[in-house]
Each structure stands twice: as C-alpha cells, then as structure tokens.
Coordinates of C-alpha atoms and ligand atoms in Angstrom, one line a residue:
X285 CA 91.0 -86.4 -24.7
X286 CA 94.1 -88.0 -26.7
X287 CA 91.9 -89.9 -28.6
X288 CA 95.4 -91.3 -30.4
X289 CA 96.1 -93.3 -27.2
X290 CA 92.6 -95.4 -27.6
X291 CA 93.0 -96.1 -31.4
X292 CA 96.4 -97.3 -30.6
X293 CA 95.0 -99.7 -28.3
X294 CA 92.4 -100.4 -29.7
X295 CA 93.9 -101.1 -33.2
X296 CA 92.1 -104.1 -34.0
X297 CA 88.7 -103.5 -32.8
X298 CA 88.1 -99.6 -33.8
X299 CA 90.9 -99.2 -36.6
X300 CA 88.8 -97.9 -39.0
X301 CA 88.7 -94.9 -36.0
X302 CA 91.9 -92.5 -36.8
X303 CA 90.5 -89.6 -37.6
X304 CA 86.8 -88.3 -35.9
X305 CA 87.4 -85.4 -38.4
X306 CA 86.1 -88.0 -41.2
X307 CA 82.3 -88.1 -39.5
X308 CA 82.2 -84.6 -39.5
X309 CA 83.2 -83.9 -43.3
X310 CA 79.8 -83.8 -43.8
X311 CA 78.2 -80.0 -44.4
X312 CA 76.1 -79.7 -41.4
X313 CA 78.7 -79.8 -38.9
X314 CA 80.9 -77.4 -41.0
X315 CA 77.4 -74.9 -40.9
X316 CA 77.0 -75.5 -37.1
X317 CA 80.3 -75.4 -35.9
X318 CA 80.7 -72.0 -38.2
X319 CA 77.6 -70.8 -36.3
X320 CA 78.7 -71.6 -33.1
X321 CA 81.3 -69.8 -33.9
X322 CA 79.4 -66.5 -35.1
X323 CA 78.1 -66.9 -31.7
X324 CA 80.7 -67.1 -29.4
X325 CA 79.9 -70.4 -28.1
X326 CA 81.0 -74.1 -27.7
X327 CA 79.4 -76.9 -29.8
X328 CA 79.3 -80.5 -30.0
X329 CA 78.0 -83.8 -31.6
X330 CA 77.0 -86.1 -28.6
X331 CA 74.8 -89.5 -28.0
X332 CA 73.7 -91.8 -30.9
X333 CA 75.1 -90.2 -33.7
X334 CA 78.6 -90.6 -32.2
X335 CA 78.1 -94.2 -31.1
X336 CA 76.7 -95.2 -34.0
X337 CA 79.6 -93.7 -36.3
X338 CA 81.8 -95.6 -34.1
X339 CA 80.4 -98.9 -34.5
X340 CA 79.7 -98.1 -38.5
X341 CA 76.1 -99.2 -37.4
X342 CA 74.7 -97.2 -40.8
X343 CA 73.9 -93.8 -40.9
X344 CA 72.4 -92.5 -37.6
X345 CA 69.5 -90.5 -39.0
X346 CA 69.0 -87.8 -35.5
X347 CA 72.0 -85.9 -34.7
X348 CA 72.0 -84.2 -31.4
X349 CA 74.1 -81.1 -30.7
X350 CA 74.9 -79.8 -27.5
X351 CA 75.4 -76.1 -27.3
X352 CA 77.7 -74.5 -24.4
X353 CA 74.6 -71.6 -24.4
X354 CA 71.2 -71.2 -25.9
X355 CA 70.8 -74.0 -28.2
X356 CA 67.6 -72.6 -29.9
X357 CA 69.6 -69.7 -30.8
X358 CA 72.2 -72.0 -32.4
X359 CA 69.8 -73.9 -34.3
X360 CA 68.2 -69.9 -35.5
X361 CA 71.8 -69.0 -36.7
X362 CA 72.5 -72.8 -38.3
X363 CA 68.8 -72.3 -40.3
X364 CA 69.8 -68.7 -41.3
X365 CA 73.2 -70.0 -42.7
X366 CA 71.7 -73.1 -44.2
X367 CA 70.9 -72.1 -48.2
X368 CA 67.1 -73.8 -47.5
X369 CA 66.6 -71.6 -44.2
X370 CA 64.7 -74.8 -43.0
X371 CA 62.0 -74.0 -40.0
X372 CA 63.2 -74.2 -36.7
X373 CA 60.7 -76.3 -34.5
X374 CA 61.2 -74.8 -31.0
X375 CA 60.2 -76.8 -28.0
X376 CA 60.4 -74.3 -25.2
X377 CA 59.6 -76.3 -22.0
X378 CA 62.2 -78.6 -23.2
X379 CA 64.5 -75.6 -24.2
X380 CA 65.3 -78.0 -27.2
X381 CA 65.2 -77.2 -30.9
X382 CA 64.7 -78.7 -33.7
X383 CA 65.6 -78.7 -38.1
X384 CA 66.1 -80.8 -41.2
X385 CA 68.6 -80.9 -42.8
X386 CA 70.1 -83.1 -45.7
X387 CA 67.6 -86.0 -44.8
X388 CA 68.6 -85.7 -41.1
X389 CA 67.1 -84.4 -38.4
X390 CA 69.3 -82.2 -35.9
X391 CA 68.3 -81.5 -32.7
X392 CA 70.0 -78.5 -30.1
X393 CA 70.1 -78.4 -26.6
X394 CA 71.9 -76.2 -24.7
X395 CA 74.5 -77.9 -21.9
X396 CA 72.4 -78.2 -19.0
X397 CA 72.6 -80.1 -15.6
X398 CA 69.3 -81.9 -14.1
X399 CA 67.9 -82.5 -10.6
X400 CA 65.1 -85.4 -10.4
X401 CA 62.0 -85.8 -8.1
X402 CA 60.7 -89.0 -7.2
X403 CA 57.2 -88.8 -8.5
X404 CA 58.6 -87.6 -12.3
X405 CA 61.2 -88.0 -14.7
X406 CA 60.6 -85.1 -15.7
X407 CA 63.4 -83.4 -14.4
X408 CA 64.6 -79.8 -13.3
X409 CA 66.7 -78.1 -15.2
X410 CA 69.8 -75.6 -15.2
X411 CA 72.1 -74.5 -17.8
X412 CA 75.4 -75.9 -17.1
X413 CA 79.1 -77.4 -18.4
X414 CA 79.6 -79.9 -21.0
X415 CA 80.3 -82.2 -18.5
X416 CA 77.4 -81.5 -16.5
X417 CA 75.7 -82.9 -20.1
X418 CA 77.4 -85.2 -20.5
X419 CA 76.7 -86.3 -16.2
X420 CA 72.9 -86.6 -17.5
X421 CA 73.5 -89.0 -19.6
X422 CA 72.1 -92.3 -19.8
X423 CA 75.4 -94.5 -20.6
X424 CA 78.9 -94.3 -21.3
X425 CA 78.1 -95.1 -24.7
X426 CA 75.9 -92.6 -25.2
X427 CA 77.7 -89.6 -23.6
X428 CA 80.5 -89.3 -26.3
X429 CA 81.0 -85.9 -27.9
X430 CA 83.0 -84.5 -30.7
X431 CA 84.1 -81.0 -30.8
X432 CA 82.6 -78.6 -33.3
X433 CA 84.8 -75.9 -32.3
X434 CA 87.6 -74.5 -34.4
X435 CA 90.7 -75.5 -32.8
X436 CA 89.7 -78.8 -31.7
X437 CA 87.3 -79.9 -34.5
X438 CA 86.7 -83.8 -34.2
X439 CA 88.1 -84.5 -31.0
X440 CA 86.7 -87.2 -29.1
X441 CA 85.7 -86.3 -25.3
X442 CA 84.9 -89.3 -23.8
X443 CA 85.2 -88.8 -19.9
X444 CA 83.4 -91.9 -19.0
X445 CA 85.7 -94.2 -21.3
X446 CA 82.4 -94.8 -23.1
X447 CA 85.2 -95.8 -26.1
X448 CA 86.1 -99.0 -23.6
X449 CA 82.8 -99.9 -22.7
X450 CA 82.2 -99.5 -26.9
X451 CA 84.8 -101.6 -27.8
X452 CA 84.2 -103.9 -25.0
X453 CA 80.3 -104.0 -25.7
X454 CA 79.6 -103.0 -21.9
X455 CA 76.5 -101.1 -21.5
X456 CA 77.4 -99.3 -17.8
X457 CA 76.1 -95.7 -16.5
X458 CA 78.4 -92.4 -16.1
X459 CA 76.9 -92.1 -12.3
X460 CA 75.9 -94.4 -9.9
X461 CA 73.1 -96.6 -11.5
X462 CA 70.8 -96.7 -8.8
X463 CA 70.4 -93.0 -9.7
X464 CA 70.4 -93.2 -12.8
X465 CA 67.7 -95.9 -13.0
X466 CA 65.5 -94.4 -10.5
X467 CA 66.0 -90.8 -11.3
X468 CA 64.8 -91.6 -15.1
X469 CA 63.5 -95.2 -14.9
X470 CA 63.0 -95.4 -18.7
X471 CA 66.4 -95.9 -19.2
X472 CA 65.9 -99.9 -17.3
X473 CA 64.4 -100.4 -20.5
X474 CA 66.5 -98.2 -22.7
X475 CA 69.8 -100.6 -21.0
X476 CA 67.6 -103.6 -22.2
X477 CA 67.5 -102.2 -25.5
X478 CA 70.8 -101.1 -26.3
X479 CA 71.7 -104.7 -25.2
X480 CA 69.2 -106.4 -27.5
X481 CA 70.0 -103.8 -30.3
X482 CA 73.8 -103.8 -30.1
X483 CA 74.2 -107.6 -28.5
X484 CA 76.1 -105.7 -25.5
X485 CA 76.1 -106.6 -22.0
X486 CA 74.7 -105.2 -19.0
X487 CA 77.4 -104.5 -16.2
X488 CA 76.6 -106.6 -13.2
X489 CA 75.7 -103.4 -10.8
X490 CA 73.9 -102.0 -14.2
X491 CA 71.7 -105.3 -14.1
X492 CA 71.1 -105.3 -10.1
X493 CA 70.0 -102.3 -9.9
X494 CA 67.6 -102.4 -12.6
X495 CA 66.3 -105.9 -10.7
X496 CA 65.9 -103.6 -7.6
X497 CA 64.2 -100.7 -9.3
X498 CA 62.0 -102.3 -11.9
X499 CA 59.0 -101.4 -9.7
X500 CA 59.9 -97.7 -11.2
X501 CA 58.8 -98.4 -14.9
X502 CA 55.4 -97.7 -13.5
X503 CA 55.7 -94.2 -13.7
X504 CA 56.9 -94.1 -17.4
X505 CA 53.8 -94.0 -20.4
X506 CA 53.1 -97.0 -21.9
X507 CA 53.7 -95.4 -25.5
X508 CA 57.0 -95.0 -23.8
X509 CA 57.4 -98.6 -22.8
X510 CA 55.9 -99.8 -26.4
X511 CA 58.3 -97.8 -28.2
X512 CA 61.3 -99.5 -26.2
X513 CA 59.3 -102.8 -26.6
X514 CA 59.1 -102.5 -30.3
X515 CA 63.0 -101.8 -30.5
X516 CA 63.7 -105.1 -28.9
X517 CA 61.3 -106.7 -31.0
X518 CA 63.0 -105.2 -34.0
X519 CA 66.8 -106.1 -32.9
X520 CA 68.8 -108.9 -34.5
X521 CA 67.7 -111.7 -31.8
X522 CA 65.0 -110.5 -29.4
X523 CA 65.8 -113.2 -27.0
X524 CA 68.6 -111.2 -26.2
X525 CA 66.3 -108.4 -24.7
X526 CA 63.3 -110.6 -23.5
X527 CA 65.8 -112.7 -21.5
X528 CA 67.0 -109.3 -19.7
X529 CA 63.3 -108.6 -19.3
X530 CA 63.3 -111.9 -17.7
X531 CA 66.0 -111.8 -15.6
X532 CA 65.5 -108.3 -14.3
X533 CA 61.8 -109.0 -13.6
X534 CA 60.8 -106.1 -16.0
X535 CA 58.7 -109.0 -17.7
X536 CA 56.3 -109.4 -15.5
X537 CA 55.4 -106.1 -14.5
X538 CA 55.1 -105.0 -18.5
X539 CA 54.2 -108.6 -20.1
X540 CA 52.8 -111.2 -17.7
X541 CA 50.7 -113.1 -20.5
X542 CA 54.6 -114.2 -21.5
X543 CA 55.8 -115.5 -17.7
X544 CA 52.8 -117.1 -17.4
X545 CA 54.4 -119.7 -20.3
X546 CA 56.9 -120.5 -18.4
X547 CA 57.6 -123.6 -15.9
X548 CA 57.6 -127.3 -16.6
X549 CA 54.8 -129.4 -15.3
X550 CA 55.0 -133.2 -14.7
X551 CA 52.4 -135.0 -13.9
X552 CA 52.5 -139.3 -14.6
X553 CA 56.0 -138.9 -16.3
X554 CA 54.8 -136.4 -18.5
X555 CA 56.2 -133.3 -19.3
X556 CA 55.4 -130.4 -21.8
X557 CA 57.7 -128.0 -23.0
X558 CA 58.6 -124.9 -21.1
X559 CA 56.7 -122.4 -23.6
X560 CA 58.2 -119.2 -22.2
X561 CA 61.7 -120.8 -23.4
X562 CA 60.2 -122.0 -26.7
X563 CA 58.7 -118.4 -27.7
X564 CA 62.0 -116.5 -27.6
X565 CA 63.1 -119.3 -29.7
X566 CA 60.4 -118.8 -32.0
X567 CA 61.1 -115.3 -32.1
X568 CA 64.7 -115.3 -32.7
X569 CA 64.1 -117.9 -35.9
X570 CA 61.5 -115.5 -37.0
X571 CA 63.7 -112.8 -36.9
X572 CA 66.0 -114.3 -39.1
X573 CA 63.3 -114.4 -42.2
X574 CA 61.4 -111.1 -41.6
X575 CA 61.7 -107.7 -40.1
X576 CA 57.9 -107.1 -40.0
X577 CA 57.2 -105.6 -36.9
X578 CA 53.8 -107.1 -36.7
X579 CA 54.8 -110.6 -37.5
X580 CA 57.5 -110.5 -34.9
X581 CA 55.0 -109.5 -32.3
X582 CA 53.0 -112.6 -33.6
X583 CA 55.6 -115.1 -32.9
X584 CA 55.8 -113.6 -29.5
X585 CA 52.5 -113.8 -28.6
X586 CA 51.8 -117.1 -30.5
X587 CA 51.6 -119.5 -27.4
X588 CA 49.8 -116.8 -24.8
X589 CA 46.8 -118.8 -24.6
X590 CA 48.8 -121.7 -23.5
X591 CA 48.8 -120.9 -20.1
X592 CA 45.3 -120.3 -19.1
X593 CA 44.3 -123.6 -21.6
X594 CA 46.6 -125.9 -20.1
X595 CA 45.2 -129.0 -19.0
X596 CA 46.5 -132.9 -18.5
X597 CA 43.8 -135.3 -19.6
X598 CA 44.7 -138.9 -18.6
X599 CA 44.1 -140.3 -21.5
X600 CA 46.4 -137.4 -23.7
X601 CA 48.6 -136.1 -21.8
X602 CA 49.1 -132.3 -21.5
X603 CA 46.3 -130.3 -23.6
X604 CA 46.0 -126.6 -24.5
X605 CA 42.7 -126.6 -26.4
X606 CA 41.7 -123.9 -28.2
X607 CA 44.7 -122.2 -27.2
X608 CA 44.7 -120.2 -30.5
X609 CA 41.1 -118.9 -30.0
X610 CA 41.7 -118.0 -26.3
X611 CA 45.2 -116.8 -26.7
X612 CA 43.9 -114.0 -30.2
X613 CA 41.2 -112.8 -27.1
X614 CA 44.0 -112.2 -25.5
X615 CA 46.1 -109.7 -27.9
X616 CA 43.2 -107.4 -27.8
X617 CA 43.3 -107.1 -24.6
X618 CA 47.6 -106.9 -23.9
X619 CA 47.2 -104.3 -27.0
X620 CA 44.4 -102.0 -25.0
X621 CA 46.4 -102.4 -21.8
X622 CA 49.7 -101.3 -23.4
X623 CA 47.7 -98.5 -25.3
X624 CA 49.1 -100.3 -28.7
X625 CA 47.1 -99.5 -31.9
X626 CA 44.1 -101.3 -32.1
X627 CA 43.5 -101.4 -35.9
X628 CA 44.8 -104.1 -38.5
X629 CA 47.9 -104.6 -37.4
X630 CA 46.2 -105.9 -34.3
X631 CA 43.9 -107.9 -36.0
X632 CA 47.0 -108.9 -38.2
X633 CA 48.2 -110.5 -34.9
X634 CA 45.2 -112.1 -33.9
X635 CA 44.7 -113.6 -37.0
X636 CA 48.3 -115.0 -37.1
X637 CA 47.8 -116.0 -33.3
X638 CA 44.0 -117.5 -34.4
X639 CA 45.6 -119.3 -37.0
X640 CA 48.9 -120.6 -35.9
X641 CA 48.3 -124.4 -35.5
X642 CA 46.5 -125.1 -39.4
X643 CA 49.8 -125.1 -41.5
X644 CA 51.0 -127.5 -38.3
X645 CA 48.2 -129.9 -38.9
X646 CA 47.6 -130.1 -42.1
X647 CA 51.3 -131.0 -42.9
X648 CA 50.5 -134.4 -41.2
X649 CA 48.1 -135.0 -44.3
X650 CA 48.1 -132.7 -47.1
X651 CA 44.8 -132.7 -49.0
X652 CA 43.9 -130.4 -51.8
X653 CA 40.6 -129.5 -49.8
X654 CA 42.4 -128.8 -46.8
X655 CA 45.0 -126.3 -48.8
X656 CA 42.4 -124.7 -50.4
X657 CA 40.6 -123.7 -47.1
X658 CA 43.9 -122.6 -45.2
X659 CA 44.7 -120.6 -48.2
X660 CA 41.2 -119.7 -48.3
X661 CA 41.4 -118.3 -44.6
X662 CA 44.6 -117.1 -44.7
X663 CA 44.1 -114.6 -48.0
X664 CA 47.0 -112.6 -48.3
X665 CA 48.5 -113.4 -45.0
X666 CA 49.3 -117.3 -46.1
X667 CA 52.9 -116.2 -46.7
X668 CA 53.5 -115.1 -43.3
X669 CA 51.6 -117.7 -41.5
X670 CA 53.7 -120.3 -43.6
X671 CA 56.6 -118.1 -42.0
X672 CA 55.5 -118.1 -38.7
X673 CA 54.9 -121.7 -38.8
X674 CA 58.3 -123.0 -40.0
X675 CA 59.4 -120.0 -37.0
X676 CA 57.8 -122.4 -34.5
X677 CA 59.8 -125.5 -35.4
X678 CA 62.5 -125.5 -31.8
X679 CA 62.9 -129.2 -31.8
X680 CA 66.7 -129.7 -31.0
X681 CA 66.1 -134.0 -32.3
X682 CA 67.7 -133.4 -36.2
X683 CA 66.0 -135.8 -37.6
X684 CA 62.6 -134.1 -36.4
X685 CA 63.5 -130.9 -37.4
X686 CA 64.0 -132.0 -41.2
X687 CA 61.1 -134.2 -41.2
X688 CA 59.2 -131.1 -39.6
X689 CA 61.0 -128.7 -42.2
X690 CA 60.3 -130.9 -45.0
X691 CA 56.7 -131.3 -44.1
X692 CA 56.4 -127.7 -44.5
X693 CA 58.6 -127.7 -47.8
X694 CA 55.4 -129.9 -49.1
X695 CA 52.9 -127.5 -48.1
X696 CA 54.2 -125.2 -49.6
X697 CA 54.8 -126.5 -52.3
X698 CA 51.0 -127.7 -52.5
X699 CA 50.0 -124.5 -52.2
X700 CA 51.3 -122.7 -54.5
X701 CA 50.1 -125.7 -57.4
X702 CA 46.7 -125.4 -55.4
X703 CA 46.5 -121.6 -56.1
X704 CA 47.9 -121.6 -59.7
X705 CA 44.9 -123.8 -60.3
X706 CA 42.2 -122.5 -57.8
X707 CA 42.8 -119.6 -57.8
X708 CA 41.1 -119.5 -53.8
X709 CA 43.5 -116.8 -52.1
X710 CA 40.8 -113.6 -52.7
X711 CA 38.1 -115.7 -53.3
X712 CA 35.4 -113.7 -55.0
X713 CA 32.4 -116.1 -55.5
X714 CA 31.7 -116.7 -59.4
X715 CA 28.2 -116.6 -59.0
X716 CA 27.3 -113.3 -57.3
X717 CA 24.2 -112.8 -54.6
X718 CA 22.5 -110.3 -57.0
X719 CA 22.8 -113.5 -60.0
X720 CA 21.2 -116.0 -57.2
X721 CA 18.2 -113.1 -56.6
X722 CA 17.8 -112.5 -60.1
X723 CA 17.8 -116.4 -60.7
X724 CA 14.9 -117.5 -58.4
X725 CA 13.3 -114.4 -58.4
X726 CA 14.2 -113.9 -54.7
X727 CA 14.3 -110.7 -52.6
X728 CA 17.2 -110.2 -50.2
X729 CA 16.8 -113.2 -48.1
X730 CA 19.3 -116.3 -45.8
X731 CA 17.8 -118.8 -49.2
X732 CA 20.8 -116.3 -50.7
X733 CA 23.7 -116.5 -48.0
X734 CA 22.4 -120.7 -47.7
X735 CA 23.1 -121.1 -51.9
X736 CA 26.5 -118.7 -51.8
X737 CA 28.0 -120.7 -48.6
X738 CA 27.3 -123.9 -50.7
X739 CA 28.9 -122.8 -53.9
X740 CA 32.3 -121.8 -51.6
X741 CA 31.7 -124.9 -50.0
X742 CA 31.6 -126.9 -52.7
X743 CA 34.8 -125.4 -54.5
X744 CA 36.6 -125.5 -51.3
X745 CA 35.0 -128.9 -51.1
X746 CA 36.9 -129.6 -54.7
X747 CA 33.2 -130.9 -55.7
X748 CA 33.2 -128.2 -58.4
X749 CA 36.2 -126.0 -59.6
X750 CA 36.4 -122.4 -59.0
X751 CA 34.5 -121.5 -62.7
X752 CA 31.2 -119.7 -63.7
X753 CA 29.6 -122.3 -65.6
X754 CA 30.5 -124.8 -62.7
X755 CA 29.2 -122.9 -60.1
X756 CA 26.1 -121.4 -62.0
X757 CA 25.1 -125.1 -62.9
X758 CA 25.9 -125.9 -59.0
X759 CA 23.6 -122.9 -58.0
X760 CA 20.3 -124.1 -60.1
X761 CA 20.8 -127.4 -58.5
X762 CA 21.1 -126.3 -54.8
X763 CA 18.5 -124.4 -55.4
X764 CA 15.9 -126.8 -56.8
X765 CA 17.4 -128.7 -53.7
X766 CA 15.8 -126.0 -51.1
X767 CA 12.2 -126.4 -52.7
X768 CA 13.3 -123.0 -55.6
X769 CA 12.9 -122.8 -59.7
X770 CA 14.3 -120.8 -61.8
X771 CA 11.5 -117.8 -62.8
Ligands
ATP60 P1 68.3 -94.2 -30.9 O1 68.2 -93.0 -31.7 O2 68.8 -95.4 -31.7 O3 67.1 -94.4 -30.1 P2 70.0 -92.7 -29.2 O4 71.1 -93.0 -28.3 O5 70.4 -91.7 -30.3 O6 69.5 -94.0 -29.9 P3 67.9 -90.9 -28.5 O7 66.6 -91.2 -27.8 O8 67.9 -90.4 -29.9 O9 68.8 -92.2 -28.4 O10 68.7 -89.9 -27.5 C1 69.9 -89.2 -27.9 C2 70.8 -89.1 -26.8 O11 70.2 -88.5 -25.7 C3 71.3 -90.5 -26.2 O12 72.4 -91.0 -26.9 C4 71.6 -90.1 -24.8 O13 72.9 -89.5 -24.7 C5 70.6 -89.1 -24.4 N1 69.4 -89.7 -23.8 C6 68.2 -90.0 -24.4 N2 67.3 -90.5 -23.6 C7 67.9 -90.4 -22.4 C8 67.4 -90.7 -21.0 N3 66.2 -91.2 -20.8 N4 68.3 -90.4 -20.0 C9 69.5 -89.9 -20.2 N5 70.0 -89.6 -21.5 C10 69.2 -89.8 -22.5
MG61 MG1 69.1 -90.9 -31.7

C-alpha cells in the first residue's frame, strides 16, 4: 500500500506517521521478522498494536502477529532466537500461540479464513491469505498490518482504508456488518467499546445493524459481556458507550435495572428528573476524579432502586424511599446474574449504593455528631463516598451547583477537623468487651454488647470524647445504670 499517499493527506491529523519503520525499531520485531525469515514465511504486526501506535494511545501491551503459515512454529523459532528462550504457551484448538517478551505479550496466529454457524461464534477454521485475515476482522481499524518481511519492513497494508476511518474516528466493518455482527455478535459490544474508548463513531449501517441484531449477544458469556462492560466503564466518558447501549437496545437486554430509570412522570405539575439521563451524567463527572473500576460501577448503579421505589405522595411530590436500601439488594443480584465477582468489591458497591444519600443530607445541617457517624459508617470508604457524592451534583441552575459544591466543600472540611480530633474513622472501642467482663465480673453475655453500644453511642453522641478514662468512667456508670457493681 503507498502508505506516502495517506500521510500526505493526512498531514495534519497523522504527521507524526512518516515512517511505520519507527514502531518496529523495537527488538521483537527485528527477532520475529528474522525468524520468519529462517522460515520461509510471511509475517506481520496486525490489530491493536497497530491502531494504537497510530493514535500514540501509549504503549499497546499485546502484540499480535499474523504468520503466512504455522504461527506456533514461528512463535518456537522467535523463543529459540530470543536470548531468555521464554516458554511458548500453545493453544492448539485455537492454533494460536503465545510468549513474553520485553514486558509484552506476543501472540501468533497463522493467516486463516473462518466460516460461522449460527448457534456459535466459535467459528470454523482454514489456513488462508493475509487478506483472508485480515477479511476476519472485526473493523477497519483493527485490521491494519505492517510487514515484517525483509523487503518491505514497515509497510502499512491497509485494504479497508482502516487509516481513513482512523483519522476520521469512524468505527465501520471490512464486510458487510450484518455478518459481521451476527457471525461473531461480541463485536456489537466490542463497536460500543472502541467508540466509548476512542470517542469514535459508529457508521450509520454499523449502528443499524447492531439495533437489528442485539438479540444475538445472548449467545456470548457474560464474563465476555462484563469484560466489554468494564472497558466502557473504564473509558474517558462512559456516557459515550452507555448512550450506544441505549440507542442500540443492547441496554436492556444486558442492564435493564438502568432503562428502568428512565422516563419523566408528571403527575399534578410535578415532574422528577429523568434518572436514566442523570446516571450517565453522574458517571461521566465521576470519571473525571477517579479511575476506580469499582467506584465507577457505583455511580452507575447509584439510583437503581429508584425505579421500583418511585412513588408520588400528595402531600410531597415524587418519593423514592429507601431507594438506597432497595437499590444495594439490587447489586447483589445484577452482580450474580452477570456472573460478576461477588466479594468486596461488590460489597464495596453496595455499601457506596447503601450509602449514597448521607453526605447529601447532612450538608443541609452539618453537626459534629452527624460527621462523626457518617465517618463512623463510612470507615475507609468516606473518601470515595465524598467523591461519589459531589459526582451526583447534575444540576444545570449555576447558582445551585455552587451552593451544592460548596455545601460539600464544608463537609469536608468538617470532616477532616472531626477526624483530626475524633479520631472515629476505624473506631476501635477504648474500653474493650474483655475490660467490661472483667469489670462486673460478667461472663459472655448482651449486658456486654448493651454497655459497648453505649460507649460508641455516646462518643458518637459527642457526650464523651473518644479517650480511655472518658469512656471507662462512662462504662462504670452505665453499668450501675443496668442494676451492675463493680466486683
Ligand atoms: P484491546 O487490546 O484494547 O482490547 P485489540 O484491538 O487489540 O484491543 P484484542 O482483543 O487484543 O483487541 O484483539 C486483537 C485483534 O484481534 C483486534 O485488533 C482484531 O483485529 C482481532 N479481533 C479480536 N476480537 C475479534 C473479534 N471478536 N472478531 C474479529 N476480530 C477480532
Ligand atoms: Mg490487544
């Protein structure tokens, strides 16, 4: 491909793209192409690596080479030449093969051309052309390859004009897409993805056909779908992706606690706000202040108890009561459904979910008490709720927003003088169970839990501070209180 006619019109855009040979300076493409060459066979970098290079997105950590042959015994000959002979990982239903190699991982395959059924996508395989690779390709984007051979080393083949689509930020398929999409229907949400990850658009036949195949996705594995999921989560605005989602009607076959937000209703004048709408809001702001995985799956899930607690009362309008409680129920179960881990970063999410509306009311009065116990609750997680909270602020009236902002600005500010003094955030009680037994003579028995819960009451309460001789005096009191003496 005369890759000297695109950089010349592309100057502006992809300028920085004169010389292809540059990306491949690096040693493992010098020891792959030299054993490509030791046996007799055609190599090449293709998918990520290359796109990736091109849009200087960092470094592109997988590198997959296609091999005009066997590539497990390219990847043997490239281990053999390597000075760490690193192990070759051979998948051999996949005819794939894998290595590491200076902090990357490369993986071969040999050029092949695939036939689909419809109950699979899983397809079957026959050794084939470059092109016939570079045919089985998800996107134009992603079926660039450079040439590892001698006398073209670093050319750019590019029969899709996957550089225009680059350049223009068009994310299109090399085939016809209803093919493509239904042959392999991960790739509806690998499209969604890209888009989210790169801030590319769809092209319109790209985007209907995914709206008529979305049915499809329900033969792919959730850990599939979650691993897509996450990506969007993790891209620089995830409304980008959820919107797609949305407008595909992917969302509602993969997420339906998040359509069920959306909608106005108006009943006597009033409205509430469209919470669908609101979350990817929430979500994008989040996004600008953390990359926390976890968090970010917090703000998205913030609101999901809104829909099943919605409610208008004639006397206050629209209610979602206990929304928090209902909607950290509801994680558990969108995390078992998807097959998500169900450990602490769940419970990390319900907790955030749980907790989402006590940094919201509390700003409208901020009393010591009231810090202590949200700081008490919140332990180490007080940081990101505060996060989260400040997230949830989509009010488009200015003067809200910084009276909202600055509300938060106060509670924070509380909180941190409340903790230097308080010292509440991993509250261990200053007066232990075993002092209270030893103290009345007691065996283990609820007389213990009723004293404890009053001492943390009580310094939560601000009726003692957080000290020993505070709390030990407290504890003889209580105690005398609940009919006990000393021994
Ligand atoms: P990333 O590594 O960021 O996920 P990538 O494009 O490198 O992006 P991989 O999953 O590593 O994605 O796949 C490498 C290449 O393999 C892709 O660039 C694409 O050419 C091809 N590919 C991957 N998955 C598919 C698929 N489902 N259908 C067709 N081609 C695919
Ligand atoms: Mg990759």
């Amino acid at each position: 491909m005369p890759l000297k006619i695109f950089v010349d019109s592309w100057q502006e855009k992809l300028q920085y793209v004169n010389n292809y040979k540059q990306a491949l300076s690096n040693n493992i493409f010098k020891v792959i192409s030299l054993a490509a060459k030791e046996l007799q066979l055609e190599s090449y970098v293709i998918g990520g690596f290359v796109r990736d290079y091109i849009l200087q997105r960092g470094e592109h950590k997988d590198i997959d080479i296609v091999a005009v042959g066997s590539g497990i015994e390219l990847a043997k000959k490239v281990s053999s030449l390597l000075p760490h002979k690193p192990k070759v990982q051979i998948f051999k239903t996949y005819g794939t093969a894998m290595l590491r190699a200076y902090d990357m991982e490369v993986e071969f395959v040999g050029a092949r051309k695939e036939s689909y059924s419809e109950e699979s996508r899983n397809p079957e395989v026959e050794t084939g052309t470059l092109e016939d690779d570079q045919n089985r390709r998800d996107f134009t984007i992603n079926a660039l390859a450079l040439s590892l051979n001698d006398e073209t080393y670093g050319d750019l083949l590019d029969p899709f004009n996957g550089l225009q689509d680059l350049s223009a930020g068009v994310i299109r398929t090399p085939l016809d897409p209803d093919v493509t999409y239904s042959d392999d229907p991960l790739r509806m949400l690998r499209a969604i993805r890209f888009a989210s990850q790169l801030q590319f658009r769809i092209e319109k036949d790209s985007l209907q056909a995914i709206t008529r195949n979305r049915n499809r996705i329900k033969i792919i594995s959730r850990e599939r779908i979650v691993d897509e999921l996450n990506k969007i989560l993790l891209s620089p605005k995830p409304s980008v992706g959820f919107s797609l989602l949305h407008k595909t009607g992917m969302l509602g076959l993969l997420l339906p606690e998040l359509t069920a937000l959306e909608g106005i209703d108006e009943i006597e004048g009033q409205r509430h706000k469209d919470n669908f709408w609101h979350t990817l809001e929430v979500v994008d702001n989040i996004s600008e202040n953390t990359n926390d995985l976890w968090l970010r799956w917090a703000a998205l899930l913030h609101d999901i108890g809104k829909a099943p607690t919605k409610k208008f009362d004639e006397n206050l309008g629209w209610t979602f009561h206990g929304h928090e409680f209902v909607g950290s129920k509801m994680v558990y179960k969108l995390f078992k459904r998807l097959k998500m881990p169900l450990n602490e970063k769940m419970k990390f999410v319900q907790k955030m979910v749980y907790m989402s509306s006590r940094p919201i009311v509390l700003s409208q009065e901020v009393t010591d008490s009231a810090v202590r116990r949200l700081i008490f609750d919140a332990g180490e997680d007080i940081e990101d709720l505060m996060t989260l909270c400040e997230a949830d602020i989509t009010t488009k009236n200015p003067r809200r927003y910084r009276r909202y902002h600055n509300n938060f600005k106060v509670v924070r500010q509380k909180i941190k003088e409340v903790e230097e003094r308080d010292h509440v955030r991993n509250f261990q009680p200053p007066v232990s169970g075993e002092e209270i037994m030893e103290t009345f003579d007691l065996k283990p028995s609820r007389e213990i839990g009723v004293i404890k819960d009053a001492i943390k009451e009580a310094i939560l309460e601000g009726v003692i501070p957080n000290e020993y001789d505070a709390a030990r005096e407290f504890m003889l009191q209580k105690g005398k209180e609940i009919g006990l003496s000393p021994k």
